[in-house]
Amino acid sequence: MWAVRRPPAQQNQPPHRSSHRNPPTPPFNAPAARRLRAGLSMGPEHVAYGMRVSYGLPHVTGDLVLAWERELVAPDNAELTALAGVLWCSPGELLGKPRTLREHRVARGLAPEDVARAVGVGLHAYLTMEEHDAWRGTDRQSAALADVLGLSLPDFITVTGRDGRLADLLRSAVTTRWQAYVRPVGAMAPLDRRLIQDALRELHQEYQGQMTATLSWGAGSGDSSAAGRAFLDGIVERFWTAVQGGTP
């Protein structure tokens, strides 16, 4: 299924966030917003005018647009959608890398209703899972979620809250016998068994070699422990890198 392979501002007052009823957006990519505006030869006030006239956001001013670009505040959902429309881009182009279920949905420019309908869950149930960042769908619904949001396998593992469990399995694999963890990791990450074997073997050898080298350099136990912790802290990212390296 997967290929493992990203309130109104008042005059003379500093702009601030819109209504608290709007949940926070994913990380706003301020440099991208500046670059797109400059590419269209538009000033901040031109952008603000377009958002007011075309999208019904009377509170948006040039100062607010500049505040977004200077990362003083971030646009809410409605503002982000309008900004993308004025800058002739998709909302995803104005965001950093999405991490949560909601961030992936916003990055794809989808309404909650669209996702709920596509995966076959009630809107209220979906919004609850999104609010608590806890996916509880069935295998079939999970597959539909990955499809509608265009999730890579690493993103799917994170969005469905399984990365913590995966990290535990990988830490155990590199610190003990990696062969015993091929099946448990495969149950969580449906990849070719050989890819998982090669990745676990590589990580085990790298970790054990690093620990041996650290001790042979005469470093104290504290240095050795710090090196080991640093390796294990990034174990999930290392795993996906190893898997990508072994992908045909």
Coordinates of C-alpha atoms in Angstrom, one line a residue:
M1 CA 0.0 0.0 0.0
W2 CA 2.9 2.3 0.7
A3 CA 6.1 3.3 -1.0
V4 CA 8.5 4.4 1.7
R5 CA 10.0 7.5 0.3
R6 CA 7.1 15.8 3.5
P7 CA -9.6 38.1 16.6
P8 CA -9.3 40.8 14.2
A9 CA -6.4 43.1 14.2
Q10 CA -7.3 46.6 15.4
Q11 CA -5.8 49.7 13.9
N12 CA -2.7 50.9 15.7
Q13 CA -2.6 47.7 17.7
P14 CA -0.3 44.7 17.2
P15 CA -2.2 42.0 15.3
H16 CA -3.0 38.9 17.3
R17 CA -4.6 35.5 16.8
S18 CA -8.1 35.1 15.6
S19 CA -10.9 33.6 17.6
H20 CA -10.0 30.8 20.0
R21 CA -12.7 28.8 18.4
N22 CA -10.4 28.2 15.5
P23 CA -7.9 25.5 16.4
P24 CA -4.2 26.2 15.6
T25 CA -2.9 25.4 12.2
P26 CA 0.1 23.3 11.3
P27 CA 3.5 25.0 11.4
F28 CA 3.2 28.1 9.1
N29 CA 6.0 28.3 6.5
A30 CA 6.6 32.1 6.7
P31 CA 9.5 32.1 4.2
A32 CA 7.3 30.4 1.6
A33 CA 4.6 33.0 2.1
R34 CA 7.1 35.8 1.6
R35 CA 8.6 34.1 -1.5
L36 CA 5.2 33.5 -3.1
R37 CA 4.1 37.1 -2.5
A38 CA 7.3 38.5 -3.9
G39 CA 7.0 36.2 -6.9
L40 CA 3.6 37.8 -7.7
S41 CA 5.0 41.3 -7.1
M42 CA 2.4 41.9 -4.5
G43 CA 2.8 44.1 -1.4
P44 CA 1.4 43.0 2.0
E45 CA -1.6 45.4 1.6
H46 CA -2.4 43.9 -1.8
V47 CA -2.6 40.4 -0.2
A48 CA -4.7 41.8 2.6
Y49 CA -7.0 43.5 0.2
G50 CA -7.6 40.3 -1.8
M51 CA -8.3 38.4 1.4
R52 CA -10.8 41.0 2.5
V53 CA -12.6 41.4 -0.8
S54 CA -12.5 37.8 -2.2
Y55 CA -12.7 35.8 1.1
G56 CA -14.7 38.0 3.4
L57 CA -12.0 38.5 6.1
P58 CA -12.4 42.2 6.9
H59 CA -9.9 42.1 9.8
V60 CA -6.9 41.2 7.6
T61 CA -4.5 44.1 7.1
G62 CA -1.1 44.5 5.6
D63 CA 0.3 44.6 9.1
L64 CA -1.2 41.3 9.8
V65 CA 0.2 39.8 6.7
L66 CA 3.6 41.1 7.7
A67 CA 3.2 39.6 11.1
W68 CA 2.6 36.2 9.6
E69 CA 5.6 36.5 7.4
R70 CA 7.7 37.6 10.4
E71 CA 6.4 34.6 12.4
L72 CA 5.0 36.8 15.1
V73 CA 1.6 35.1 14.7
A74 CA 0.2 32.3 12.5
P75 CA -2.9 32.4 10.4
D76 CA -5.9 30.3 11.4
N77 CA -7.6 27.9 9.1
A78 CA -9.8 30.4 7.3
E79 CA -6.9 32.9 7.0
L80 CA -4.6 30.2 5.7
T81 CA -7.1 29.1 3.0
A82 CA -7.7 32.7 1.9
L83 CA -4.0 33.5 1.9
A84 CA -3.3 30.5 -0.3
G85 CA -6.1 31.6 -2.7
V86 CA -4.7 35.1 -3.0
L87 CA -1.1 33.7 -3.5
W88 CA -2.3 31.2 -6.1
C89 CA -1.0 28.2 -4.2
S90 CA -2.3 25.3 -2.2
P91 CA -2.6 25.5 1.6
G92 CA 0.0 22.8 1.9
E93 CA 2.6 25.1 0.2
L94 CA 2.3 27.5 3.1
L95 CA 2.8 24.9 5.8
G96 CA 5.8 23.1 7.3
K97 CA 5.9 19.4 7.4
P98 CA 2.6 18.1 8.9
R99 CA 2.8 15.8 11.9
T100 CA -0.7 15.2 13.2
L101 CA -3.9 13.9 11.7
R102 CA -5.4 17.4 11.6
E103 CA -2.2 18.9 10.1
H104 CA -2.2 16.4 7.2
R105 CA -5.8 17.1 6.5
V106 CA -5.3 20.9 6.4
A107 CA -2.2 20.4 4.3
R108 CA -4.3 18.5 1.7
G109 CA -6.9 21.3 1.8
L110 CA -9.7 18.9 2.9
A111 CA -12.6 19.6 5.2
P112 CA -13.3 17.2 8.1
E113 CA -16.4 16.1 6.4
D114 CA -14.4 15.0 3.3
V115 CA -12.1 12.8 5.4
A116 CA -14.9 11.4 7.6
R117 CA -16.9 10.4 4.5
A118 CA -13.9 8.9 2.7
V119 CA -12.9 6.7 5.6
G120 CA -16.4 5.7 6.6
V121 CA -16.7 7.2 10.1
G122 CA -19.1 9.7 11.6
L123 CA -18.1 13.3 11.5
H124 CA -18.3 13.6 15.3
A125 CA -16.2 10.5 15.8
Y126 CA -13.6 11.8 13.3
L127 CA -13.4 15.2 14.9
T128 CA -12.9 13.6 18.3
M129 CA -10.0 11.5 17.0
E130 CA -8.6 14.5 15.4
E131 CA -8.9 16.7 18.5
H132 CA -7.2 14.1 20.7
D133 CA -4.8 13.1 18.0
A134 CA -5.8 9.5 18.5
W135 CA -6.8 7.5 15.5
R136 CA -9.1 4.6 16.3
G137 CA -10.2 3.3 12.9
T138 CA -10.3 -0.3 11.7
D139 CA -7.7 -1.6 9.2
R140 CA -10.0 -0.9 6.3
Q141 CA -10.6 2.7 7.5
S142 CA -6.9 3.1 8.2
A143 CA -6.2 2.1 4.6
A144 CA -8.8 4.6 3.4
L145 CA -7.3 7.3 5.6
A146 CA -3.8 6.7 4.2
D147 CA -5.2 7.0 0.7
V148 CA -7.3 10.2 1.1
L149 CA -4.5 12.0 3.0
G150 CA -1.7 10.6 0.8
L151 CA 0.2 9.3 3.8
S152 CA 3.6 7.6 3.5
L153 CA 4.1 4.7 5.8
P154 CA 6.2 6.7 8.2
D155 CA 3.5 9.4 8.3
F156 CA 0.8 6.8 8.8
I157 CA 2.6 5.2 11.8
T158 CA 3.0 8.7 13.4
V159 CA -0.6 9.8 12.7
T160 CA -2.1 6.6 14.1
G161 CA 0.0 6.9 17.3
R162 CA 2.2 3.9 16.7
D163 CA 5.6 5.5 16.6
G164 CA 6.1 5.1 20.3
R165 CA 5.5 1.4 20.1
L166 CA 7.7 1.1 17.0
A167 CA 10.5 3.0 18.8
D168 CA 10.3 0.5 21.8
L169 CA 10.6 -2.4 19.4
L170 CA 13.5 -0.9 17.5
R171 CA 15.4 -0.1 20.7
S172 CA 15.0 -3.6 21.9
A173 CA 16.1 -5.0 18.5
V174 CA 19.4 -3.1 18.5
T175 CA 20.3 -3.7 22.1
T176 CA 19.5 -7.4 22.1
R177 CA 18.9 -10.0 19.4
W178 CA 17.4 -8.2 16.3
Q179 CA 16.2 -11.4 14.8
A180 CA 13.5 -11.7 17.4
Y181 CA 11.9 -8.4 16.4
V182 CA 11.5 -8.9 12.6
R183 CA 7.9 -10.2 13.0
P184 CA 6.7 -7.7 15.6
V185 CA 8.1 -4.8 13.5
G186 CA 6.5 -6.3 10.4
A187 CA 3.2 -6.5 12.1
M188 CA 3.3 -2.8 12.7
A189 CA 5.0 -1.7 9.5
P190 CA 3.8 -3.9 6.5
L191 CA 7.0 -4.0 4.6
D192 CA 8.8 -6.7 2.8
R193 CA 10.3 -9.0 5.4
R194 CA 13.8 -8.8 3.8
L195 CA 13.7 -5.0 4.1
I196 CA 12.9 -5.3 7.8
Q197 CA 15.6 -7.9 8.3
D198 CA 18.3 -5.8 6.5
A199 CA 17.3 -2.6 8.3
L200 CA 17.3 -4.3 11.8
R201 CA 20.6 -6.0 11.1
E202 CA 22.2 -2.7 9.9
L203 CA 20.9 -0.8 12.9
H204 CA 22.1 -3.5 15.3
Q205 CA 25.5 -3.5 13.8
E206 CA 25.7 0.3 13.8
Y207 CA 24.6 0.6 17.4
Q208 CA 26.8 -2.2 18.7
G209 CA 29.8 -0.9 16.7
Q210 CA 29.3 2.6 18.0
M211 CA 29.2 1.5 21.6
T212 CA 32.3 -0.7 21.2
A213 CA 34.1 2.1 19.5
T214 CA 33.2 4.6 22.2
L215 CA 34.5 2.3 24.9
S216 CA 37.7 1.5 23.0
W217 CA 38.5 5.2 22.7
G218 CA 38.8 5.3 26.4
A219 CA 35.7 7.4 26.9
G220 CA 34.1 7.3 30.3
S221 CA 30.9 5.5 31.0
G222 CA 29.0 8.8 30.9
D223 CA 30.2 9.5 27.3
S224 CA 29.3 6.0 26.3
S225 CA 25.8 6.3 27.8
A226 CA 25.3 9.7 26.1
A227 CA 26.2 8.3 22.7
G228 CA 23.9 5.3 23.2
R229 CA 21.0 7.5 24.2
A230 CA 21.5 9.8 21.2
F231 CA 21.4 6.8 18.9
L232 CA 18.3 5.3 20.5
D233 CA 16.5 8.7 20.6
G234 CA 16.6 8.8 16.8
I235 CA 16.0 5.1 16.2
V236 CA 12.7 5.6 14.3
E237 CA 14.2 8.0 11.9
R238 CA 17.2 5.7 11.5
F239 CA 14.9 2.8 10.7
W240 CA 13.1 4.6 8.0
T241 CA 16.4 5.8 6.5
A242 CA 17.7 2.2 6.5
V243 CA 14.4 0.9 4.9
Q244 CA 14.5 3.6 2.2
G245 CA 18.1 2.6 1.5
G246 CA 17.0 -0.9 0.9
T247 CA 14.0 -0.2 -1.2
P248 CA 14.3 -1.6 -4.7

